[in-house]
Amino acid sequence: MAMFYPRKQTVITFVVCAVAVVAAKYYVSSADQPAVSASLQALAASATDTEAAIIDSPEFADWQASFGTTTVKKPAAGSSSSPETLTRTDKFSRDFFTRYMELKQAGLLNNQDIVNQATNDVITADVNPTPPKVYTLSDLKISSSADAASLQSFSSAVASVIESYRVAKNEQSILTDFFASNDPSSLKSLAPVIATYKRMIASLLAIRTPRSVSAQQLEIINALSAMEAAATDLQALGSDTIRGLAGISAHTAAVTAMITALTDMHSALTGLGASFDFDQSVLNTMLR
């Protein structure tokens, strides 16, 4: 049986990649969008449309087809490598293969309900995006000031951070290039995107935040943290397919969270008599 193990591992890897693609399509098509202003609503629609276009593109199909000729690494006999050294794709392939053999030996492969449950159990355990860092109110510099001048100063500071988002290419553009070329080096363009999210988070944490809008500030920061984590997962597409594909759905969810966060901040500040305005073109790049 050892002779056929690498081949079965390759097939299993292809199967889970197909499952991940279907899951990503389902997420993109069914994710609920928050009630937002007209401009942000348009961005929400654009973000999901762009993600769907990437997944349905010929470039993605060609890239996916390449899995048929991809060999999954098998640890050498007697290797002391721990499971922690495996990529998520390797781990899923191993776990899926192990469960498959257990069902085969038990004569349960013809029981569709049991097969489906076993498959779902492995997917639930192994096919997940990296959890982002979650910030709490204790991470903010809370201010007790609630006068109009303080709120407007805070609003301007936050808007300035949002407008500081400047990257040559966003996630969707980088993914399109990668799927077209199947060149992992193209994913290096995600590094400045990730660095930008980190910088923006640090800048927002440094702003003295009025207590009355602290929850909304935290919401924006955690949305940026989710975008950073998703972009980090996307970087792995060239070497860890399962992690990278999970990053696609994670990115869509993070964009939705960011749109909601900005909308909530706008509502909170305007409700307190302050304005919250920034260059719309920045969002056109960040959130699509």
mmCIF file of C-alpha atoms in Angstrom:
data_model
loop_
_atom_site.group_PDB
_atom_site.id
_atom_site.type_symbol
_atom_site.label_atom_id
_atom_site.label_comp_id
_atom_site.label_asym_id
_atom_site.label_seq_id
_atom_site.Cartn_x
_atom_site.Cartn_y
_atom_site.Cartn_z
ATOM 1 C CA MET A 1 0.000 0.000 0.000
ATOM 2 C CA ALA A 2 2.891 2.362 0.597
ATOM 3 C CA MET A 3 3.545 2.387 -3.157
ATOM 4 C CA PHE A 4 0.229 4.129 -3.798
ATOM 5 C CA TYR A 5 0.291 6.532 -0.885
ATOM 6 C CA PRO A 6 1.826 9.565 -2.669
ATOM 7 C CA ARG A 7 -0.602 9.194 -5.555
ATOM 8 C CA LYS A 8 -3.596 8.979 -3.234
ATOM 9 C CA GLN A 9 -2.296 11.940 -1.285
ATOM 10 C CA THR A 10 -2.177 13.957 -4.519
ATOM 11 C CA VAL A 11 -5.752 13.007 -5.378
ATOM 12 C CA ILE A 12 -6.926 13.851 -1.864
ATOM 13 C CA THR A 13 -5.190 17.210 -2.033
ATOM 14 C CA PHE A 14 -6.961 17.950 -5.304
ATOM 15 C CA VAL A 15 -10.301 16.950 -3.779
ATOM 16 C CA VAL A 16 -9.922 19.255 -0.807
ATOM 17 C CA CYS A 17 -8.839 22.110 -3.041
ATOM 18 C CA ALA A 18 -12.039 21.642 -5.004
ATOM 19 C CA VAL A 19 -13.999 21.577 -1.746
ATOM 20 C CA ALA A 20 -12.298 24.770 -0.634
ATOM 21 C CA VAL A 21 -13.089 26.462 -3.941
ATOM 22 C CA VAL A 22 -16.765 25.505 -3.651
ATOM 23 C CA ALA A 23 -16.818 26.764 -0.074
ATOM 24 C CA ALA A 24 -15.250 30.034 -1.135
ATOM 25 C CA LYS A 25 -17.826 30.432 -3.922
ATOM 26 C CA TYR A 26 -20.646 29.743 -1.483
ATOM 27 C CA TYR A 27 -19.304 32.240 0.989
ATOM 28 C CA VAL A 28 -18.875 34.939 -1.623
ATOM 29 C CA SER A 29 -22.370 34.439 -3.012
ATOM 30 C CA SER A 30 -24.215 34.117 0.294
ATOM 31 C CA ALA A 31 -22.420 36.414 2.749
ATOM 32 C CA ASP A 32 -24.839 38.986 4.114
ATOM 33 C CA GLN A 33 -23.832 42.594 3.599
ATOM 34 C CA PRO A 34 -24.503 45.206 6.278
ATOM 35 C CA ALA A 35 -26.821 48.138 5.764
ATOM 36 C CA VAL A 36 -24.433 50.928 4.856
ATOM 37 C CA SER A 37 -24.370 54.245 3.049
ATOM 38 C CA ALA A 38 -24.730 54.194 -0.728
ATOM 39 C CA SER A 39 -20.994 54.565 -1.389
ATOM 40 C CA LEU A 40 -19.982 51.852 1.052
ATOM 41 C CA GLN A 41 -22.796 49.596 -0.170
ATOM 42 C CA ALA A 42 -21.389 49.897 -3.672
ATOM 43 C CA LEU A 43 -17.982 48.882 -2.346
ATOM 44 C CA ALA A 44 -19.505 45.896 -0.565
ATOM 45 C CA ALA A 45 -21.046 44.691 -3.827
ATOM 46 C CA SER A 46 -17.811 45.365 -5.698
ATOM 47 C CA ALA A 47 -15.751 43.400 -3.177
ATOM 48 C CA THR A 48 -17.860 40.252 -3.405
ATOM 49 C CA ASP A 49 -18.191 40.559 -7.195
ATOM 50 C CA THR A 50 -14.409 40.822 -7.525
ATOM 51 C CA GLU A 51 -13.801 37.793 -5.288
ATOM 52 C CA ALA A 52 -16.337 35.776 -7.294
ATOM 53 C CA ALA A 53 -14.743 36.898 -10.552
ATOM 54 C CA ILE A 54 -11.337 35.716 -9.345
ATOM 55 C CA ILE A 55 -12.627 32.290 -8.330
ATOM 56 C CA ASP A 56 -14.562 31.883 -11.596
ATOM 57 C CA SER A 57 -11.776 33.215 -13.808
ATOM 58 C CA PRO A 58 -9.979 31.096 -16.450
ATOM 59 C CA GLU A 59 -6.701 31.894 -14.667
ATOM 60 C CA PHE A 60 -8.026 30.308 -11.478
ATOM 61 C CA ALA A 61 -9.297 27.266 -13.397
ATOM 62 C CA ASP A 62 -5.910 26.764 -15.059
ATOM 63 C CA TRP A 63 -4.151 27.138 -11.725
ATOM 64 C CA GLN A 64 -6.515 24.662 -10.054
ATOM 65 C CA ALA A 65 -5.963 22.140 -12.856
ATOM 66 C CA SER A 66 -2.249 22.133 -12.092
ATOM 67 C CA PHE A 67 -2.938 20.177 -8.898
ATOM 68 C CA GLY A 68 -3.317 17.028 -10.981
ATOM 69 C CA THR A 69 0.425 17.068 -11.594
ATOM 70 C CA THR A 70 1.416 18.206 -8.125
ATOM 71 C CA THR A 71 3.090 15.705 -5.815
ATOM 72 C CA VAL A 72 2.408 16.064 -2.119
ATOM 73 C CA LYS A 73 5.401 15.590 0.118
ATOM 74 C CA LYS A 74 5.462 12.440 2.196
ATOM 75 C CA PRO A 75 7.692 12.332 5.288
ATOM 76 C CA ALA A 76 10.595 9.952 4.879
ATOM 77 C CA ALA A 77 10.337 6.602 6.642
ATOM 78 C CA GLY A 78 11.492 6.899 10.200
ATOM 79 C CA SER A 79 11.337 10.675 10.043
ATOM 80 C CA SER A 80 11.014 12.399 13.398
ATOM 81 C CA SER A 81 9.183 15.366 11.864
ATOM 82 C CA SER A 82 6.354 16.511 14.090
ATOM 83 C CA PRO A 83 2.831 17.281 12.754
ATOM 84 C CA GLU A 84 3.473 20.966 13.489
ATOM 85 C CA THR A 85 5.990 21.108 10.641
ATOM 86 C CA LEU A 86 3.379 20.128 8.061
ATOM 87 C CA THR A 87 1.601 22.697 5.953
ATOM 88 C CA ARG A 88 -2.164 22.834 6.403
ATOM 89 C CA THR A 89 -2.539 21.177 3.013
ATOM 90 C CA ASP A 90 -0.221 18.338 4.063
ATOM 91 C CA LYS A 91 -2.059 17.966 7.361
ATOM 92 C CA PHE A 92 -5.433 17.851 5.682
ATOM 93 C CA SER A 93 -4.211 15.274 3.142
ATOM 94 C CA ARG A 94 -2.796 13.133 5.941
ATOM 95 C CA ASP A 95 -5.916 13.375 8.114
ATOM 96 C CA PHE A 96 -8.249 12.783 5.168
ATOM 97 C CA PHE A 97 -6.256 9.753 4.023
ATOM 98 C CA THR A 98 -6.172 8.327 7.546
ATOM 99 C CA ARG A 99 -9.936 8.711 7.930
ATOM 100 C CA TYR A 100 -10.492 7.213 4.482
ATOM 101 C CA MET A 101 -8.479 4.113 5.372
ATOM 102 C CA GLU A 102 -10.331 3.765 8.682
ATOM 103 C CA LEU A 103 -13.684 3.799 6.898
ATOM 104 C CA LYS A 104 -12.410 1.409 4.208
ATOM 105 C CA GLN A 105 -11.120 -1.085 6.744
ATOM 106 C CA ALA A 106 -14.417 -0.889 8.623
ATOM 107 C CA GLY A 107 -16.362 -1.489 5.396
ATOM 108 C CA LEU A 108 -18.196 1.834 5.688
ATOM 109 C CA LEU A 109 -17.287 3.503 2.398
ATOM 110 C CA ASN A 110 -20.716 2.678 0.979
ATOM 111 C CA ASN A 111 -22.479 4.459 3.843
ATOM 112 C CA GLN A 112 -22.865 7.961 2.410
ATOM 113 C CA ASP A 113 -24.007 9.534 5.681
ATOM 114 C CA ILE A 114 -20.959 8.274 7.555
ATOM 115 C CA VAL A 115 -18.619 9.288 4.711
ATOM 116 C CA ASN A 116 -20.136 12.771 4.603
ATOM 117 C CA GLN A 117 -19.832 13.186 8.358
ATOM 118 C CA ALA A 118 -16.220 11.999 8.369
ATOM 119 C CA THR A 119 -15.377 14.382 5.538
ATOM 120 C CA ASN A 120 -17.078 17.302 7.272
ATOM 121 C CA ASP A 121 -15.231 16.508 10.509
ATOM 122 C CA VAL A 122 -11.842 16.691 8.779
ATOM 123 C CA ILE A 123 -12.756 19.866 6.888
ATOM 124 C CA THR A 124 -14.019 21.544 10.058
ATOM 125 C CA ALA A 125 -10.843 20.625 11.917
ATOM 126 C CA ASP A 126 -8.283 21.433 9.223
ATOM 127 C CA VAL A 127 -9.677 23.944 6.704
ATOM 128 C CA ASN A 128 -9.755 27.250 8.531
ATOM 129 C CA PRO A 129 -8.158 30.678 8.079
ATOM 130 C CA THR A 130 -5.654 31.932 10.621
ATOM 131 C CA PRO A 131 -7.497 33.652 13.489
ATOM 132 C CA PRO A 132 -6.591 37.357 13.567
ATOM 133 C CA LYS A 133 -5.325 39.068 16.674
ATOM 134 C CA VAL A 134 -8.285 40.436 18.598
ATOM 135 C CA TYR A 135 -7.820 43.787 20.305
ATOM 136 C CA THR A 136 -9.805 44.837 23.378
ATOM 137 C CA LEU A 137 -10.732 48.144 24.982
ATOM 138 C CA SER A 138 -7.713 47.818 27.259
ATOM 139 C CA ASP A 139 -5.503 48.242 24.181
ATOM 140 C CA LEU A 140 -6.946 51.687 23.441
ATOM 141 C CA LYS A 141 -5.909 55.020 24.904
ATOM 142 C CA ILE A 142 -9.288 56.041 26.266
ATOM 143 C CA SER A 143 -10.063 59.731 26.740
ATOM 144 C CA SER A 144 -12.882 61.082 28.872
ATOM 145 C CA SER A 145 -13.187 64.176 26.650
ATOM 146 C CA ALA A 146 -16.571 64.396 24.979
ATOM 147 C CA ASP A 147 -16.722 68.001 23.722
ATOM 148 C CA ALA A 148 -17.293 68.770 20.045
ATOM 149 C CA ALA A 149 -13.698 69.873 19.416
ATOM 150 C CA SER A 150 -12.264 66.646 20.876
ATOM 151 C CA LEU A 151 -14.618 64.469 18.828
ATOM 152 C CA GLN A 152 -13.798 66.310 15.615
ATOM 153 C CA SER A 153 -10.080 66.107 16.324
ATOM 154 C CA PHE A 154 -10.428 62.361 16.879
ATOM 155 C CA SER A 155 -12.473 61.981 13.688
ATOM 156 C CA SER A 156 -9.828 63.801 11.661
ATOM 157 C CA ALA A 157 -7.071 61.649 13.134
ATOM 158 C CA VAL A 158 -8.871 58.416 12.254
ATOM 159 C CA ALA A 159 -9.663 59.668 8.747
ATOM 160 C CA SER A 160 -5.984 60.538 8.284
ATOM 161 C CA VAL A 161 -4.993 56.952 9.144
ATOM 162 C CA ILE A 162 -7.550 55.540 6.718
ATOM 163 C CA GLU A 163 -6.247 57.830 3.978
ATOM 164 C CA SER A 164 -2.688 56.667 4.659
ATOM 165 C CA TYR A 165 -3.499 53.376 2.934
ATOM 166 C CA ARG A 166 -1.277 53.481 -0.107
ATOM 167 C CA VAL A 167 -0.214 50.286 -1.891
ATOM 168 C CA ALA A 168 0.803 49.569 -5.476
ATOM 169 C CA LYS A 169 -1.588 46.594 -5.743
ATOM 170 C CA ASN A 170 -4.379 45.345 -3.524
ATOM 171 C CA GLU A 171 -5.175 41.716 -2.695
ATOM 172 C CA GLN A 172 -7.470 41.061 -5.653
ATOM 173 C CA SER A 173 -4.985 42.429 -8.176
ATOM 174 C CA ILE A 174 -2.192 40.340 -6.676
ATOM 175 C CA LEU A 175 -4.308 37.178 -6.705
ATOM 176 C CA THR A 176 -5.259 37.742 -10.333
ATOM 177 C CA ASP A 177 -1.571 38.006 -11.237
ATOM 178 C CA PHE A 178 -0.750 34.849 -9.276
ATOM 179 C CA PHE A 179 -3.497 32.715 -10.798
ATOM 180 C CA ALA A 180 -2.538 33.913 -14.284
ATOM 181 C CA SER A 181 1.168 33.189 -13.871
ATOM 182 C CA ASN A 182 1.200 30.463 -11.180
ATOM 183 C CA ASP A 183 4.354 32.225 -10.020
ATOM 184 C CA PRO A 184 4.653 32.202 -6.193
ATOM 185 C CA SER A 185 7.009 35.179 -6.362
ATOM 186 C CA SER A 186 4.055 37.353 -7.395
ATOM 187 C CA LEU A 187 2.637 36.831 -3.910
ATOM 188 C CA LYS A 188 5.540 38.827 -2.484
ATOM 189 C CA SER A 189 3.524 41.897 -3.438
ATOM 190 C CA LEU A 190 1.324 41.110 -0.432
ATOM 191 C CA ALA A 191 4.174 42.014 1.945
ATOM 192 C CA PRO A 192 3.686 45.804 1.681
ATOM 193 C CA VAL A 193 -0.081 45.320 2.016
ATOM 194 C CA ILE A 194 0.413 43.428 5.273
ATOM 195 C CA ALA A 195 2.929 46.013 6.495
ATOM 196 C CA THR A 196 0.409 48.766 5.727
ATOM 197 C CA TYR A 197 -2.290 47.090 7.809
ATOM 198 C CA LYS A 198 0.143 46.697 10.703
ATOM 199 C CA ARG A 199 1.110 50.356 10.516
ATOM 200 C CA MET A 200 -2.494 51.503 10.359
ATOM 201 C CA ILE A 201 -3.382 49.423 13.409
ATOM 202 C CA ALA A 202 -0.467 50.870 15.368
ATOM 203 C CA SER A 203 -1.477 54.395 14.374
ATOM 204 C CA LEU A 204 -5.088 53.890 15.430
ATOM 205 C CA LEU A 205 -4.025 52.409 18.765
ATOM 206 C CA ALA A 206 -1.942 55.528 19.408
ATOM 207 C CA ILE A 207 -4.892 57.906 19.004
ATOM 208 C CA ARG A 208 -6.572 59.123 22.167
ATOM 209 C CA THR A 209 -10.098 57.791 21.750
ATOM 210 C CA PRO A 210 -13.179 59.381 23.358
ATOM 211 C CA ARG A 211 -14.989 56.767 25.409
ATOM 212 C CA SER A 212 -18.215 57.490 23.517
ATOM 213 C CA VAL A 213 -16.748 56.067 20.287
ATOM 214 C CA SER A 214 -14.285 53.540 21.740
ATOM 215 C CA ALA A 215 -16.363 50.545 20.634
ATOM 216 C CA GLN A 216 -16.404 51.816 17.058
ATOM 217 C CA GLN A 217 -12.662 52.490 17.112
ATOM 218 C CA LEU A 218 -12.062 48.961 18.321
ATOM 219 C CA GLU A 219 -14.286 47.651 15.543
ATOM 220 C CA ILE A 220 -12.152 49.363 12.882
ATOM 221 C CA ILE A 221 -8.915 48.111 14.432
ATOM 222 C CA ASN A 222 -10.143 44.505 14.594
ATOM 223 C CA ALA A 223 -11.366 44.699 10.994
ATOM 224 C CA LEU A 224 -7.877 45.794 9.935
ATOM 225 C CA SER A 225 -6.427 42.950 12.000
ATOM 226 C CA ALA A 226 -8.680 40.526 10.124
ATOM 227 C CA MET A 227 -7.532 41.975 6.801
ATOM 228 C CA GLU A 228 -3.910 41.574 7.865
ATOM 229 C CA ALA A 229 -4.446 37.928 8.866
ATOM 230 C CA ALA A 230 -6.262 37.170 5.609
ATOM 231 C CA ALA A 231 -3.507 38.743 3.523
ATOM 232 C CA THR A 232 -0.938 36.680 5.430
ATOM 233 C CA ASP A 233 -2.866 33.503 4.601
ATOM 234 C CA LEU A 234 -3.081 34.545 0.943
ATOM 235 C CA GLN A 235 0.714 34.732 0.852
ATOM 236 C CA ALA A 236 0.759 30.967 1.371
ATOM 237 C CA LEU A 237 -1.113 30.117 -1.845
ATOM 238 C CA GLY A 238 2.097 29.102 -3.578
ATOM 239 C CA SER A 239 3.186 26.639 -0.896
ATOM 240 C CA ASP A 240 0.132 25.831 1.254
ATOM 241 C CA THR A 241 -2.960 25.731 -0.933
ATOM 242 C CA ILE A 242 -5.516 25.088 1.801
ATOM 243 C CA ARG A 243 -4.293 27.990 3.915
ATOM 244 C CA GLY A 244 -4.214 30.291 0.903
ATOM 245 C CA LEU A 245 -7.704 29.417 -0.296
ATOM 246 C CA ALA A 246 -9.054 29.885 3.223
ATOM 247 C CA GLY A 247 -7.564 33.362 3.033
ATOM 248 C CA ILE A 248 -9.841 34.240 0.106
ATOM 249 C CA SER A 249 -13.008 33.789 2.138
ATOM 250 C CA ALA A 250 -11.332 35.366 5.153
ATOM 251 C CA HIS A 251 -10.508 38.437 3.080
ATOM 252 C CA THR A 252 -14.117 38.784 1.932
ATOM 253 C CA ALA A 253 -15.305 38.547 5.538
ATOM 254 C CA ALA A 254 -12.715 41.104 6.626
ATOM 255 C CA VAL A 255 -13.805 43.556 3.929
ATOM 256 C CA THR A 256 -17.402 43.204 5.117
ATOM 257 C CA ALA A 257 -16.262 43.815 8.702
ATOM 258 C CA MET A 258 -14.347 46.928 7.641
ATOM 259 C CA ILE A 259 -17.324 48.352 5.782
ATOM 260 C CA THR A 260 -19.511 47.743 8.831
ATOM 261 C CA ALA A 261 -16.921 49.299 11.135
ATOM 262 C CA LEU A 262 -16.571 52.471 9.059
ATOM 263 C CA THR A 263 -20.333 52.772 8.775
ATOM 264 C CA ASP A 264 -20.743 52.391 12.535
ATOM 265 C CA MET A 265 -18.076 55.024 13.201
ATOM 266 C CA HIS A 266 -19.750 57.401 10.768
ATOM 267 C CA SER A 267 -23.117 56.909 12.477
ATOM 268 C CA ALA A 268 -21.641 57.352 15.967
ATOM 269 C CA LEU A 269 -19.692 60.514 15.154
ATOM 270 C CA THR A 270 -22.447 62.205 13.180
ATOM 271 C CA GLY A 271 -24.860 61.316 15.967
ATOM 272 C CA LEU A 272 -22.587 63.195 18.362
ATOM 273 C CA GLY A 273 -22.381 66.215 16.078
ATOM 274 C CA ALA A 274 -19.016 65.521 14.419
ATOM 275 C CA SER A 275 -18.275 64.753 10.775
ATOM 276 C CA PHE A 276 -16.355 61.728 9.517
ATOM 277 C CA ASP A 277 -15.080 62.217 5.982
ATOM 278 C CA PHE A 278 -12.111 60.928 4.035
ATOM 279 C CA ASP A 279 -10.919 60.353 0.493
ATOM 280 C CA GLN A 280 -13.323 57.876 -1.074
ATOM 281 C CA SER A 281 -10.716 56.730 -3.587
ATOM 282 C CA VAL A 282 -8.764 55.116 -0.763
ATOM 283 C CA LEU A 283 -11.683 52.842 0.027
ATOM 284 C CA ASN A 284 -12.086 52.039 -3.650
ATOM 285 C CA THR A 285 -8.628 50.465 -3.472
ATOM 286 C CA MET A 286 -8.730 48.966 0.002
ATOM 287 C CA LEU A 287 -12.192 47.426 -0.039
ATOM 288 C CA ARG A 288 -12.474 45.812 -3.465
#
